[in-house]
Amino acid sequence: PVLPHGDIGALTAAPEEGTYVHGMFLEGARWDLDSACLTDANPMQLNSPMPIVHFKPIEGKKRSKGMYVCPLYLYPIRTGTRERPSFMTEVDLKSGNKDSTFWTKRG
């Protein structure tokens, strides 16, 4: 889940399961902290910082409605290289008042 604050200093201990990740960004969208979901990017802003995300290992997770399966890349160039692919994993993000296909078409 995405944490409701973006301040890494507010975290006092490691989670019991998983890990906290910060320093990620969204391309073509932004994270709305008030409604805790994806929303349109601000004008003239291609990249928006993402708040801290708590990655927890879950076995056999089912896809929920209202979630966008966002690809996570290691490098800004999505294709990477043959030796080092850029795609890492998928992150489930709340799609807000728009359908997940809207965000998929956005790129």
CSV table of N, CA, C and O in Angstrom, one decimal:
chain,number,residue,atom,x,y,z
A,1,PRO,N,0.8,-1.2,0.0
A,1,PRO,CA,0.0,0.0,0.0
A,1,PRO,C,0.9,1.3,0.0
A,1,PRO,O,2.0,1.3,0.4
A,2,VAL,N,0.3,2.3,-0.5
A,2,VAL,CA,0.9,3.6,-0.5
A,2,VAL,C,0.7,4.3,0.9
A,2,VAL,O,-0.4,4.3,1.3
A,3,LEU,N,1.8,4.7,1.5
A,3,LEU,CA,1.6,5.4,2.8
A,3,LEU,C,1.0,6.8,2.6
A,3,LEU,O,1.3,7.5,1.7
A,4,PRO,N,0.2,7.2,3.6
A,4,PRO,CA,-0.5,8.5,3.5
A,4,PRO,C,0.4,9.7,3.6
A,4,PRO,O,0.0,10.8,3.4
A,5,HIS,N,1.7,9.5,3.9
A,5,HIS,CA,2.6,10.7,4.0
A,5,HIS,C,3.8,10.4,3.1
A,5,HIS,O,4.1,9.2,2.8
A,6,GLY,N,4.5,11.4,2.8
A,6,GLY,CA,5.7,11.2,1.9
A,6,GLY,C,7.0,11.4,2.6
A,6,GLY,O,8.1,11.5,2.0
A,7,ASP,N,6.9,11.6,4.0
A,7,ASP,CA,8.1,11.9,4.7
A,7,ASP,C,8.8,10.7,5.2
A,7,ASP,O,8.3,9.9,6.1
A,8,ILE,N,10.0,10.4,4.7
A,8,ILE,CA,10.8,9.2,5.1
A,8,ILE,C,11.2,9.4,6.5
A,8,ILE,O,11.4,8.3,7.2
A,9,GLY,N,11.4,10.6,7.0
A,9,GLY,CA,11.8,10.8,8.4
A,9,GLY,C,10.7,10.4,9.4
A,9,GLY,O,11.0,10.1,10.6
A,10,ALA,N,9.4,10.2,9.0
A,10,ALA,CA,8.4,9.8,9.9
A,10,ALA,C,8.4,8.3,10.2
A,10,ALA,O,7.7,7.9,11.1
A,11,LEU,N,9.1,7.6,9.4
A,11,LEU,CA,9.2,6.1,9.6
A,11,LEU,C,10.3,5.9,10.7
A,11,LEU,O,11.4,6.3,10.5
A,12,THR,N,9.9,5.3,11.8
A,12,THR,CA,10.8,5.0,12.9
A,12,THR,C,11.4,3.6,12.9
A,12,THR,O,12.4,3.4,13.6
A,13,ALA,N,10.7,2.7,12.2
A,13,ALA,CA,11.2,1.3,12.2
A,13,ALA,C,10.9,0.6,10.9
A,13,ALA,O,10.0,1.1,10.2
A,14,ALA,N,11.6,-0.4,10.6
A,14,ALA,CA,11.3,-1.2,9.4
A,14,ALA,C,10.0,-2.0,9.6
A,14,ALA,O,9.6,-2.3,10.7
A,15,PRO,N,9.3,-2.3,8.5
A,15,PRO,CA,8.0,-3.0,8.7
A,15,PRO,C,8.3,-4.5,9.1
A,15,PRO,O,9.4,-5.0,8.9
A,16,GLU,N,7.3,-5.1,9.7
A,16,GLU,CA,7.4,-6.5,10.1
A,16,GLU,C,7.6,-7.4,8.9
A,16,GLU,O,8.3,-8.4,8.9
A,17,GLU,N,6.9,-7.1,7.8
A,17,GLU,CA,7.0,-7.8,6.6
A,17,GLU,C,7.2,-6.9,5.4
A,17,GLU,O,6.7,-5.8,5.4
A,18,GLY,N,8.0,-7.3,4.5
A,18,GLY,CA,8.2,-6.4,3.3
A,18,GLY,C,9.2,-5.3,3.5
A,18,GLY,O,10.1,-5.4,4.4
A,19,THR,N,9.1,-4.3,2.7
A,19,THR,CA,10.0,-3.2,2.8
A,19,THR,C,9.4,-1.9,2.3
A,19,THR,O,8.4,-1.9,1.6
A,20,TYR,N,9.9,-0.8,2.8
A,20,TYR,CA,9.4,0.6,2.3
A,20,TYR,C,10.3,1.0,1.2
A,20,TYR,O,11.5,0.8,1.2
A,21,VAL,N,9.7,1.6,0.1
A,21,VAL,CA,10.4,2.1,-1.0
A,21,VAL,C,10.1,3.5,-1.2
A,21,VAL,O,8.9,3.9,-1.3
A,22,HIS,N,11.1,4.4,-1.4
A,22,HIS,CA,10.8,5.8,-1.7
A,22,HIS,C,11.8,6.2,-2.9
A,22,HIS,O,12.7,5.4,-3.2
A,23,GLY,N,11.5,7.3,-3.5
A,23,GLY,CA,12.3,7.7,-4.6
A,23,GLY,C,11.7,7.3,-6.0
A,23,GLY,O,12.3,7.6,-7.0
A,24,MET,N,10.5,6.8,-6.0
A,24,MET,CA,9.9,6.4,-7.3
A,24,MET,C,9.1,7.6,-7.8
A,24,MET,O,8.8,8.6,-7.0
A,25,PHE,N,8.8,7.6,-9.1
A,25,PHE,CA,8.0,8.7,-9.6
A,25,PHE,C,7.0,8.1,-10.7
A,25,PHE,O,7.2,7.0,-11.2
A,26,LEU,N,5.9,8.9,-10.9
A,26,LEU,CA,4.9,8.5,-11.9
A,26,LEU,C,5.2,9.4,-13.2
A,26,LEU,O,5.5,10.5,-13.1
A,27,GLU,N,4.9,8.8,-14.3
A,27,GLU,CA,5.0,9.5,-15.6
A,27,GLU,C,3.6,9.7,-16.2
A,27,GLU,O,3.0,8.7,-16.4
A,28,GLY,N,3.2,10.9,-16.4
A,28,GLY,CA,1.9,11.1,-17.0
A,28,GLY,C,0.7,11.1,-16.0
A,28,GLY,O,-0.4,11.1,-16.5
A,29,ALA,N,1.0,11.0,-14.8
A,29,ALA,CA,0.0,11.0,-13.7
A,29,ALA,C,0.6,11.5,-12.4
A,29,ALA,O,1.8,11.7,-12.4
A,30,ARG,N,-0.2,11.6,-11.4
A,30,ARG,CA,0.3,12.0,-10.1
A,30,ARG,C,-0.5,11.3,-9.0
A,30,ARG,O,-1.6,10.9,-9.3
A,31,TRP,N,0.1,11.2,-7.8
A,31,TRP,CA,-0.6,10.6,-6.7
A,31,TRP,C,-1.3,11.7,-5.9
A,31,TRP,O,-0.6,12.6,-5.5
A,32,ASP,N,-2.6,11.6,-5.7
A,32,ASP,CA,-3.3,12.5,-4.9
A,32,ASP,C,-3.3,12.0,-3.5
A,32,ASP,O,-3.9,11.0,-3.1
A,33,LEU,N,-2.6,12.7,-2.6
A,33,LEU,CA,-2.5,12.3,-1.2
A,33,LEU,C,-3.8,12.4,-0.5
A,33,LEU,O,-4.1,11.6,0.4
A,34,ASP,N,-4.7,13.4,-0.8
A,34,ASP,CA,-5.9,13.6,-0.1
A,34,ASP,C,-6.9,12.5,-0.4
A,34,ASP,O,-7.5,12.0,0.5
A,35,SER,N,-7.0,12.0,-1.6
A,35,SER,CA,-8.0,10.9,-2.0
A,35,SER,C,-7.3,9.6,-2.1
A,35,SER,O,-7.9,8.6,-2.4
A,36,ALA,N,-6.0,9.6,-1.9
A,36,ALA,CA,-5.1,8.3,-2.0
A,36,ALA,C,-5.4,7.5,-3.3
A,36,ALA,O,-5.7,6.3,-3.2
A,37,CYS,N,-5.3,8.2,-4.4
A,37,CYS,CA,-5.5,7.5,-5.7
A,37,CYS,C,-4.7,8.3,-6.8
A,37,CYS,O,-4.3,9.4,-6.6
A,38,LEU,N,-4.7,7.7,-8.0
A,38,LEU,CA,-4.1,8.3,-9.2
A,38,LEU,C,-5.0,9.5,-9.6
A,38,LEU,O,-6.2,9.4,-9.5
A,39,THR,N,-4.4,10.5,-10.2
A,39,THR,CA,-5.1,11.6,-10.8
A,39,THR,C,-4.3,12.2,-11.9
A,39,THR,O,-3.1,11.8,-12.1
A,40,ASP,N,-4.9,13.0,-12.7
A,40,ASP,CA,-4.2,13.6,-13.8
A,40,ASP,C,-3.0,14.4,-13.3
A,40,ASP,O,-3.0,15.0,-12.2
A,41,ALA,N,-1.9,14.4,-14.1
A,41,ALA,CA,-0.7,15.2,-13.8
A,41,ALA,C,-1.0,16.7,-13.9
A,41,ALA,O,-1.9,17.1,-14.6
A,42,ASN,N,-0.2,17.4,-13.1
A,42,ASN,CA,-0.4,18.9,-13.2
A,42,ASN,C,0.1,19.3,-14.6
A,42,ASN,O,1.0,18.7,-15.2
A,43,PRO,N,-0.4,20.5,-15.1
A,43,PRO,CA,0.0,20.9,-16.4
A,43,PRO,C,1.5,21.2,-16.5
A,43,PRO,O,2.1,21.6,-15.5
A,44,MET,N,2.1,20.7,-17.6
A,44,MET,CA,3.6,20.9,-17.8
A,44,MET,C,4.4,20.1,-16.9
A,44,MET,O,5.6,20.4,-16.7
A,45,GLN,N,3.9,19.1,-16.2
A,45,GLN,CA,4.7,18.2,-15.3
A,45,GLN,C,4.6,16.8,-15.8
A,45,GLN,O,3.6,16.1,-15.6
A,46,LEU,N,5.7,16.3,-16.4
A,46,LEU,CA,5.7,15.0,-16.9
A,46,LEU,C,5.9,13.9,-15.8
A,46,LEU,O,5.2,12.9,-15.8
A,47,ASN,N,6.8,14.2,-14.9
A,47,ASN,CA,7.1,13.3,-13.8
A,47,ASN,C,6.6,13.9,-12.5
A,47,ASN,O,6.9,15.0,-12.2
A,48,SER,N,6.0,13.0,-11.7
A,48,SER,CA,5.5,13.4,-10.3
A,48,SER,C,6.1,12.4,-9.3
A,48,SER,O,6.0,11.2,-9.5
A,49,PRO,N,6.6,12.9,-8.2
A,49,PRO,CA,7.1,12.0,-7.1
A,49,PRO,C,6.0,11.2,-6.5
A,49,PRO,O,4.8,11.6,-6.4
A,50,MET,N,6.3,10.0,-6.2
A,50,MET,CA,5.4,9.0,-5.6
A,50,MET,C,5.7,9.0,-4.1
A,50,MET,O,6.9,9.0,-3.7
A,51,PRO,N,4.7,8.9,-3.2
A,51,PRO,CA,5.0,8.8,-1.8
A,51,PRO,C,5.6,7.4,-1.5
A,51,PRO,O,5.8,6.6,-2.4
A,52,ILE,N,5.9,7.2,-0.3
A,52,ILE,CA,6.5,5.9,0.1
A,52,ILE,C,5.5,4.8,-0.1
A,52,ILE,O,4.3,4.9,0.2
A,53,VAL,N,6.0,3.7,-0.7
A,53,VAL,CA,5.2,2.5,-0.9
A,53,VAL,C,5.7,1.3,-0.1
A,53,VAL,O,6.9,1.1,0.0
A,54,HIS,N,4.8,0.6,0.6
A,54,HIS,CA,5.1,-0.5,1.4
A,54,HIS,C,4.9,-1.8,0.5
A,54,HIS,O,3.8,-2.1,0.2
A,55,PHE,N,6.0,-2.4,0.1
A,55,PHE,CA,5.9,-3.7,-0.6
A,55,PHE,C,5.8,-4.8,0.3
A,55,PHE,O,6.7,-5.0,1.2
A,56,LYS,N,4.8,-5.6,0.2
A,56,LYS,CA,4.6,-6.8,1.1
A,56,LYS,C,4.4,-8.0,0.2
A,56,LYS,O,3.6,-8.0,-0.7
A,57,PRO,N,5.2,-9.1,0.5
A,57,PRO,CA,5.0,-10.3,-0.3
A,57,PRO,C,3.6,-10.9,0.0
A,57,PRO,O,3.2,-11.2,1.1
A,58,ILE,N,2.8,-11.2,-1.1
A,58,ILE,CA,1.5,-11.8,-1.0
A,58,ILE,C,1.4,-12.9,-2.0
A,58,ILE,O,1.7,-12.7,-3.2
A,59,GLU,N,1.1,-14.1,-1.5
A,59,GLU,CA,1.0,-15.2,-2.4
A,59,GLU,C,-0.4,-15.4,-3.0
A,59,GLU,O,-1.4,-15.3,-2.3
A,60,GLY,N,-0.5,-15.5,-4.3
A,60,GLY,CA,-1.8,-15.7,-4.9
A,60,GLY,C,-2.8,-14.6,-4.8
A,60,GLY,O,-4.0,-14.8,-4.6
A,61,LYS,N,-2.4,-13.4,-4.9
A,61,LYS,CA,-3.2,-12.2,-4.8
A,61,LYS,C,-4.2,-12.1,-5.9
A,61,LYS,O,-3.8,-12.2,-7.1
A,62,LYS,N,-5.5,-11.8,-5.6
A,62,LYS,CA,-6.5,-11.6,-6.7
A,62,LYS,C,-6.5,-10.1,-7.0
A,62,LYS,O,-6.3,-9.2,-6.2
A,63,ARG,N,-6.8,-9.8,-8.3
A,63,ARG,CA,-6.9,-8.4,-8.7
A,63,ARG,C,-8.2,-7.8,-8.3
A,63,ARG,O,-9.3,-8.5,-8.4
A,64,SER,N,-8.2,-6.6,-7.7
A,64,SER,CA,-9.4,-6.0,-7.2
A,64,SER,C,-9.8,-5.0,-8.3
A,64,SER,O,-9.0,-4.4,-9.0
A,65,LYS,N,-11.1,-4.7,-8.2
A,65,LYS,CA,-11.7,-3.7,-9.1
A,65,LYS,C,-11.2,-2.3,-8.6
A,65,LYS,O,-11.1,-2.1,-7.4
A,66,GLY,N,-11.1,-1.4,-9.6
A,66,GLY,CA,-10.7,0.0,-9.2
A,66,GLY,C,-9.2,0.1,-9.0
A,66,GLY,O,-8.7,1.1,-8.4
A,67,MET,N,-8.4,-0.9,-9.4
A,67,MET,CA,-7.0,-0.8,-9.3
A,67,MET,C,-6.3,-0.8,-10.6
A,67,MET,O,-6.8,-1.5,-11.5
A,68,TYR,N,-5.3,0.0,-10.8
A,68,TYR,CA,-4.5,0.0,-12.0
A,68,TYR,C,-3.2,-0.8,-11.7
A,68,TYR,O,-2.5,-0.5,-10.7
A,69,VAL,N,-2.9,-1.7,-12.5
A,69,VAL,CA,-1.6,-2.5,-12.4
A,69,VAL,C,-0.6,-1.7,-13.1
A,69,VAL,O,-0.4,-1.7,-14.4
A,70,CYS,N,0.2,-1.0,-12.4
A,70,CYS,CA,1.2,0.0,-12.9
A,70,CYS,C,2.6,-0.7,-13.0
A,70,CYS,O,3.1,-1.3,-12.1
A,71,PRO,N,3.2,-0.7,-14.2
A,71,PRO,CA,4.5,-1.3,-14.4
A,71,PRO,C,5.6,-0.5,-13.7
A,71,PRO,O,5.5,0.7,-13.7
A,72,LEU,N,6.5,-1.1,-13.1
A,72,LEU,CA,7.6,-0.5,-12.4
A,72,LEU,C,8.9,-0.8,-13.1
A,72,LEU,O,9.3,-1.9,-13.3
A,73,TYR,N,9.6,0.3,-13.6
A,73,TYR,CA,10.8,0.2,-14.4
A,73,TYR,C,12.0,0.7,-13.6
A,73,TYR,O,11.9,1.6,-12.8
A,74,LEU,N,13.1,0.0,-13.8
A,74,LEU,CA,14.4,0.4,-13.1
A,74,LEU,C,15.0,1.7,-13.8
A,74,LEU,O,15.6,2.5,-13.1
A,75,TYR,N,14.9,1.7,-15.1
A,75,TYR,CA,15.4,2.8,-15.8
A,75,TYR,C,14.3,3.6,-16.5
A,75,TYR,O,13.3,3.1,-16.9
A,76,PRO,N,14.6,4.9,-16.8
A,76,PRO,CA,13.6,5.7,-17.5
A,76,PRO,C,13.3,5.2,-18.9
A,76,PRO,O,12.2,5.3,-19.4
A,77,ILE,N,14.3,4.5,-19.5
A,77,ILE,CA,14.1,3.9,-20.9
A,77,ILE,C,13.4,2.6,-20.6
A,77,ILE,O,14.1,1.7,-20.0
A,78,ARG,N,12.2,2.4,-20.9
A,78,ARG,CA,11.4,1.2,-20.6
A,78,ARG,C,12.0,-0.1,-21.2
A,78,ARG,O,11.9,-1.1,-20.6
A,79,THR,N,12.6,0.0,-22.4
A,79,THR,CA,13.0,-1.2,-23.0
A,79,THR,C,14.3,-1.7,-22.4
A,79,THR,O,14.5,-2.9,-22.5
A,80,GLY,N,15.1,-0.9,-21.7
A,80,GLY,CA,16.3,-1.4,-21.1
A,80,GLY,C,17.3,-1.9,-22.2
A,80,GLY,O,17.2,-1.4,-23.3
A,81,THR,N,18.1,-2.9,-21.9
A,81,THR,CA,18.9,-3.5,-22.9
A,81,THR,C,18.7,-5.0,-22.8
A,81,THR,O,18.1,-5.5,-21.9
A,82,ARG,N,19.4,-5.7,-23.7
A,82,ARG,CA,19.2,-7.2,-23.7
A,82,ARG,C,19.9,-7.7,-22.4
A,82,ARG,O,19.4,-8.7,-21.8
A,83,GLU,N,21.0,-7.1,-22.0
A,83,GLU,CA,21.7,-7.6,-20.8
A,83,GLU,C,21.0,-7.2,-19.5
A,83,GLU,O,21.0,-7.9,-18.5
A,84,ARG,N,20.3,-6.0,-19.5
A,84,ARG,CA,19.7,-5.5,-18.3
A,84,ARG,C,18.3,-5.0,-18.7
A,84,ARG,O,18.1,-3.8,-19.0
A,85,PRO,N,17.3,-5.8,-18.5
A,85,PRO,CA,15.9,-5.3,-18.8
A,85,PRO,C,15.5,-4.3,-17.8
A,85,PRO,O,16.0,-4.4,-16.6
A,86,SER,N,14.6,-3.4,-18.2
A,86,SER,CA,14.2,-2.3,-17.3
A,86,SER,C,13.0,-2.7,-16.4
A,86,SER,O,12.9,-2.2,-15.3
A,87,PHE,N,12.1,-3.6,-16.9
A,87,PHE,CA,10.9,-3.9,-16.2
A,87,PHE,C,11.3,-4.7,-14.9
A,87,PHE,O,12.0,-5.6,-14.9
A,88,MET,N,10.7,-4.3,-13.8
A,88,MET,CA,11.0,-5.0,-12.5
A,88,MET,C,9.8,-5.7,-12.0
A,88,MET,O,9.9,-6.9,-11.7
A,89,THR,N,8.6,-5.1,-11.8
A,89,THR,CA,7.4,-5.7,-11.2
A,89,THR,C,6.2,-4.8,-11.5
A,89,THR,O,6.3,-3.8,-12.2
A,90,GLU,N,5.1,-5.2,-11.0
A,90,GLU,CA,3.9,-4.5,-11.1
A,90,GLU,C,3.5,-3.9,-9.8
A,90,GLU,O,3.6,-4.6,-8.8
A,91,VAL,N,2.9,-2.7,-9.7
A,91,VAL,CA,2.4,-2.1,-8.5
A,91,VAL,C,0.9,-1.9,-8.6
A,91,VAL,O,0.5,-1.2,-9.6
A,92,ASP,N,0.1,-2.3,-7.7
A,92,ASP,CA,-1.3,-2.1,-7.7
A,92,ASP,C,-1.6,-0.7,-7.1
A,92,ASP,O,-1.3,-0.5,-5.9
A,93,LEU,N,-2.1,0.2,-7.9
A,93,LEU,CA,-2.5,1.6,-7.5
A,93,LEU,C,-3.9,1.8,-7.6
A,93,LEU,O,-4.5,1.4,-8.7
A,94,LYS,N,-4.6,2.5,-6.7
A,94,LYS,CA,-6.0,2.9,-6.8
A,94,LYS,C,-6.1,3.8,-8.0
A,94,LYS,O,-5.4,4.8,-8.1
A,95,SER,N,-7.1,3.5,-8.9
A,95,SER,CA,-7.2,4.3,-10.1
A,95,SER,C,-8.1,5.5,-10.0
A,95,SER,O,-8.3,6.2,-10.9
A,96,GLY,N,-8.7,5.7,-8.8
A,96,GLY,CA,-9.6,6.8,-8.6
A,96,GLY,C,-10.9,6.8,-9.3
A,96,GLY,O,-11.4,5.7,-9.5
A,97,ASN,N,-11.3,7.9,-9.8
A,97,ASN,CA,-12.6,7.9,-10.5
A,97,ASN,C,-12.5,7.5,-12.0
A,97,ASN,O,-13.5,7.5,-12.7
A,98,LYS,N,-11.3,7.2,-12.4
A,98,LYS,CA,-11.1,6.7,-13.8
A,98,LYS,C,-10.9,5.2,-13.8
A,98,LYS,O,-10.3,4.7,-12.9
A,99,ASP,N,-11.3,4.6,-14.9
A,99,ASP,CA,-11.1,3.2,-15.1
A,99,ASP,C,-9.6,2.9,-15.3
A,99,ASP,O,-8.8,3.8,-15.8
A,100,SER,N,-9.1,1.7,-15.0
A,100,SER,CA,-7.7,1.4,-15.1
A,100,SER,C,-7.3,1.4,-16.6
A,100,SER,O,-6.1,1.7,-16.9
A,101,THR,N,-8.2,1.2,-17.5
A,101,THR,CA,-7.8,1.3,-18.9
A,101,THR,C,-7.4,2.7,-19.3
A,101,THR,O,-6.6,2.9,-20.2
A,102,PHE,N,-8.0,3.7,-18.7
A,102,PHE,CA,-7.6,5.1,-18.9
A,102,PHE,C,-6.1,5.3,-18.7
A,102,PHE,O,-5.4,5.9,-19.5
A,103,TRP,N,-5.6,4.7,-17.6
A,103,TRP,CA,-4.2,4.9,-17.2
A,103,TRP,C,-3.3,4.0,-18.1
A,103,TRP,O,-2.2,4.4,-18.5
A,104,THR,N,-3.8,2.9,-18.5
A,104,THR,CA,-3.1,2.0,-19.5
A,104,THR,C,-2.9,2.7,-20.8
A,104,THR,O,-1.8,2.7,-21.3
A,105,LYS,N,-3.9,3.4,-21.3
A,105,LYS,CA,-3.8,4.1,-22.6
A,105,LYS,C,-2.9,5.3,-22.5
A,105,LYS,O,-2.3,5.8,-23.5
A,106,ARG,N,-2.7,5.9,-21.3
A,106,ARG,CA,-1.9,7.0,-21.0
A,106,ARG,C,-0.4,6.7,-21.2
A,106,ARG,O,0.4,7.5,-21.3
A,107,GLY,N,-0.1,5.4,-21.0
A,107,GLY,CA,1.3,4.9,-21.2
A,107,GLY,C,1.9,4.6,-19.9
A,107,GLY,O,2.9,4.4,-19.6
